[in-house]
Amino acid sequence: MLETVLSFLALFNCYPNDVTITPSNSTFYLAGEMGVVYVRPDMMKDHVLVHELYHHCQWQKAGKKPAQTWDEWRHREEEAAKIEDIYLNLK
């Protein structure tokens, strides 16, 4: 599954490296020294990983900085949702 997700993200010049995927009680992306994708076990699905790993690429492209404003955060979320939708529509 992960190989397919990474191949798809490469179509958007998104190469999530230095990121860890770990089980959690909720699903979200958190950046620090390294990016971490926290995934609820029932949400461990390829399209969810597409969305969350794309957030890592957004963080990388922004100079390893989190969103600086609410509008930037919302834009990143909308962009990740679009990429996820494209993935789902290709299946």
Coordinates of N, CA and C in Angstrom, one line a residue:
M1 N 0.8 -1.2 0.0 CA 0.0 0.0 0.0 C 0.9 1.3 0.0
L2 N 1.9 1.3 0.8 CA 2.7 2.5 0.9 C 3.4 2.8 -0.4
E3 N 3.9 1.8 -1.1 CA 4.6 2.0 -2.3 C 3.7 2.7 -3.3
T4 N 2.4 2.3 -3.4 CA 1.4 2.9 -4.3 C 1.2 4.3 -3.9
V5 N 1.0 4.6 -2.6 CA 0.8 6.0 -2.1 C 2.0 6.8 -2.5
L6 N 3.2 6.4 -2.3 CA 4.4 7.2 -2.6 C 4.5 7.4 -4.1
S7 N 4.2 6.4 -4.9 CA 4.3 6.6 -6.4 C 3.3 7.6 -6.8
F8 N 2.1 7.6 -6.2 CA 1.0 8.6 -6.6 C 1.5 10.0 -6.2
L9 N 2.0 10.2 -5.0 CA 2.4 11.5 -4.5 C 3.6 12.0 -5.4
A10 N 4.4 11.2 -5.9 CA 5.5 11.6 -6.8 C 5.0 12.3 -8.0
L11 N 3.7 12.0 -8.5 CA 3.1 12.7 -9.6 C 3.0 14.2 -9.3
F12 N 2.9 14.6 -8.1 CA 2.8 16.0 -7.7 C 4.1 16.5 -7.1
N13 N 5.2 15.9 -7.5 CA 6.5 16.3 -6.9 C 6.5 16.3 -5.4
C14 N 5.9 15.4 -4.9 CA 5.8 15.2 -3.4 C 6.5 13.9 -3.0
Y15 N 7.6 14.1 -2.3 CA 8.4 13.0 -1.9 C 8.6 13.0 -0.4
P16 N 7.7 12.5 0.3 CA 7.7 12.6 1.8 C 8.9 11.7 2.3
N17 N 9.9 12.4 2.8 CA 11.0 11.6 3.4 C 11.2 12.1 4.8
D18 N 11.9 11.4 5.6 CA 12.1 11.8 7.0 C 10.7 12.0 7.7
V19 N 9.8 11.1 7.5 CA 8.5 11.1 8.1 C 8.3 9.7 8.7
T20 N 7.6 9.7 9.8 CA 7.3 8.4 10.5 C 5.8 8.3 10.5
I21 N 5.3 7.1 10.3 CA 3.9 6.8 10.4 C 3.7 5.9 11.7
T22 N 2.8 6.3 12.6 CA 2.7 5.6 13.8 C 1.2 5.5 14.2
P23 N 0.8 4.4 14.9 CA -0.6 4.3 15.4 C -0.9 5.3 16.5
S24 N -2.1 5.8 16.5 CA -2.5 6.8 17.5 C -4.0 6.7 17.8
N25 N -4.5 7.5 18.7 CA -5.9 7.5 19.0 C -6.7 8.4 18.0
S26 N -6.0 9.2 17.2 CA -6.6 10.1 16.2 C -5.6 10.2 15.0
T27 N -6.1 10.8 14.0 CA -5.3 10.8 12.7 C -5.0 12.3 12.4
F28 N -3.7 12.6 12.3 CA -3.2 13.9 12.0 C -1.8 13.9 11.7
Y29 N -1.3 15.0 11.1 CA 0.1 15.2 10.8 C 0.7 16.2 11.8
L30 N 1.9 15.9 12.3 CA 2.6 16.9 13.2 C 4.1 17.0 12.8
A31 N 4.5 18.2 12.5 CA 5.9 18.4 12.1 C 6.7 18.9 13.3
G32 N 8.0 18.5 13.3 CA 8.9 18.9 14.3 C 10.3 18.7 13.7
E33 N 11.2 18.1 14.4 CA 12.5 17.8 13.8 C 12.2 16.9 12.6
M34 N 11.3 16.0 12.8 CA 10.8 15.1 11.7 C 9.3 15.2 11.7
G35 N 8.8 14.8 10.5 CA 7.3 14.8 10.4 C 6.8 13.5 11.0
V36 N 5.7 13.5 11.6 CA 5.0 12.3 12.1 C 3.6 12.3 11.6
V37 N 3.2 11.2 11.0 CA 1.8 11.0 10.7 C 1.2 10.0 11.7
Y38 N 0.3 10.5 12.5 CA -0.4 9.7 13.5 C -1.7 9.2 12.8
V39 N -1.9 7.9 12.9 CA -3.1 7.3 12.3 C -3.8 6.4 13.2
R40 N -5.1 6.6 13.4 CA -6.0 5.7 14.1 C -6.0 4.4 13.3
P41 N -5.9 3.2 14.0 CA -5.8 1.9 13.3 C -6.9 1.7 12.3
D42 N -8.1 2.2 12.6 CA -9.3 2.0 11.7 C -9.2 2.9 10.5
M43 N -8.3 3.9 10.5 CA -8.1 4.9 9.4 C -6.8 4.6 8.6
M44 N -6.2 3.5 8.9 CA -5.0 3.1 8.1 C -5.4 2.7 6.7
K45 N -5.7 3.7 5.9 CA -6.2 3.4 4.5 C -5.3 4.2 3.6
D46 N -5.1 3.8 2.4 CA -4.2 4.4 1.4 C -4.6 5.9 1.2
H47 N -5.9 6.2 1.0 CA -6.2 7.6 0.8 C -6.0 8.5 2.0
V48 N -6.1 8.0 3.2 CA -5.8 8.8 4.4 C -4.3 9.1 4.4
L49 N -3.5 8.1 4.0 CA -2.0 8.3 4.0 C -1.6 9.3 2.9
V50 N -2.3 9.3 1.8 CA -2.1 10.3 0.7 C -2.3 11.7 1.3
H51 N -3.4 11.8 2.0 CA -3.7 13.2 2.6 C -2.7 13.6 3.6
E52 N -2.4 12.7 4.5 CA -1.5 13.1 5.6 C 0.0 13.3 5.2
L53 N 0.4 12.4 4.3 CA 1.8 12.5 3.8 C 1.9 13.8 2.9
Y54 N 0.8 14.2 2.2 CA 0.9 15.4 1.4 C 1.1 16.6 2.3
H55 N 0.6 16.5 3.5 CA 0.9 17.6 4.5 C 2.4 17.7 4.8
H56 N 3.0 16.6 4.8 CA 4.5 16.6 5.1 C 5.2 17.3 3.9
C57 N 4.8 17.0 2.7 CA 5.3 17.7 1.5 C 5.1 19.2 1.6
Q58 N 3.9 19.6 2.0 CA 3.6 21.0 2.2 C 4.5 21.7 3.2
W59 N 4.8 21.0 4.2 CA 5.7 21.5 5.3 C 7.1 21.6 4.7
Q60 N 7.5 20.6 4.0 CA 8.9 20.7 3.3 C 9.0 21.9 2.4
K61 N 7.9 22.0 1.5 CA 7.9 23.1 0.5 C 7.9 24.5 1.2
A62 N 7.3 24.6 2.4 CA 7.3 25.8 3.1 C 8.5 26.1 4.0
G63 N 9.6 25.4 3.7 CA 10.8 25.6 4.4 C 10.8 25.0 5.8
K64 N 10.0 23.9 5.9 CA 9.9 23.1 7.1 C 9.3 24.0 8.2
K65 N 8.3 24.8 7.8 CA 7.6 25.7 8.7 C 6.1 25.3 8.7
P66 N 5.4 25.4 9.9 CA 4.0 25.1 9.9 C 3.3 26.3 9.3
A67 N 2.0 26.1 9.0 CA 1.2 27.2 8.5 C 1.3 28.4 9.4
Q68 N 1.5 29.6 8.9 CA 1.7 30.8 9.7 C 0.4 31.5 10.0
T69 N -0.7 31.2 9.3 CA -1.9 31.9 9.5 C -3.1 30.8 9.4
W70 N -4.2 31.2 9.8 CA -5.4 30.4 9.7 C -5.7 30.1 8.2
D71 N -5.6 31.2 7.4 CA -5.8 31.0 5.9 C -4.8 30.1 5.3
E72 N -3.6 30.1 5.7 CA -2.6 29.2 5.1 C -2.9 27.8 5.6
W73 N -3.3 27.6 6.8 CA -3.6 26.2 7.3 C -4.8 25.7 6.5
R74 N -5.8 26.5 6.3 CA -7.0 26.1 5.5 C -6.7 25.8 4.1
H75 N -5.8 26.6 3.5 CA -5.4 26.3 2.1 C -4.6 25.0 2.0
R76 N -3.8 24.7 3.0 CA -3.1 23.4 3.0 C -4.0 22.3 3.1
E77 N -5.0 22.4 4.0 CA -6.0 21.4 4.2 C -6.8 21.1 2.9
E78 N -7.2 22.2 2.3 CA -8.0 22.1 1.0 C -7.2 21.4 -0.1
E79 N -5.9 21.8 -0.1 CA -5.0 21.2 -1.2 C -4.8 19.7 -0.9
A80 N -4.6 19.4 0.3 CA -4.4 17.9 0.7 C -5.7 17.2 0.4
A81 N -6.9 17.8 0.6 CA -8.1 17.1 0.3 C -8.3 16.9 -1.2
K82 N -7.9 17.9 -2.0 CA -8.0 17.8 -3.5 C -7.1 16.6 -3.9
I83 N -5.9 16.5 -3.4 CA -5.0 15.4 -3.8 C -5.6 14.1 -3.4
E84 N -6.2 14.0 -2.2 CA -6.9 12.8 -1.8 C -8.0 12.4 -2.7
D85 N -8.8 13.4 -3.1 CA -9.9 13.2 -4.0 C -9.4 12.7 -5.4
I86 N -8.4 13.3 -5.9 CA -7.8 12.8 -7.2 C -7.4 11.3 -7.0
Y87 N -6.8 11.0 -5.9 CA -6.4 9.6 -5.7 C -7.6 8.7 -5.7
L88 N -8.6 9.1 -4.9 CA -9.8 8.2 -4.8 C -10.5 8.1 -6.2
N89 N -10.5 9.1 -7.0 CA -11.1 9.0 -8.3 C -10.4 8.2 -9.3
L90 N -9.1 8.0 -9.0 CA -8.3 7.1 -9.9 C -8.5 5.6 -9.6
K91 N -9.0 5.3 -8.5 CA -9.1 3.9 -8.0 C -10.2 3.2 -8.7

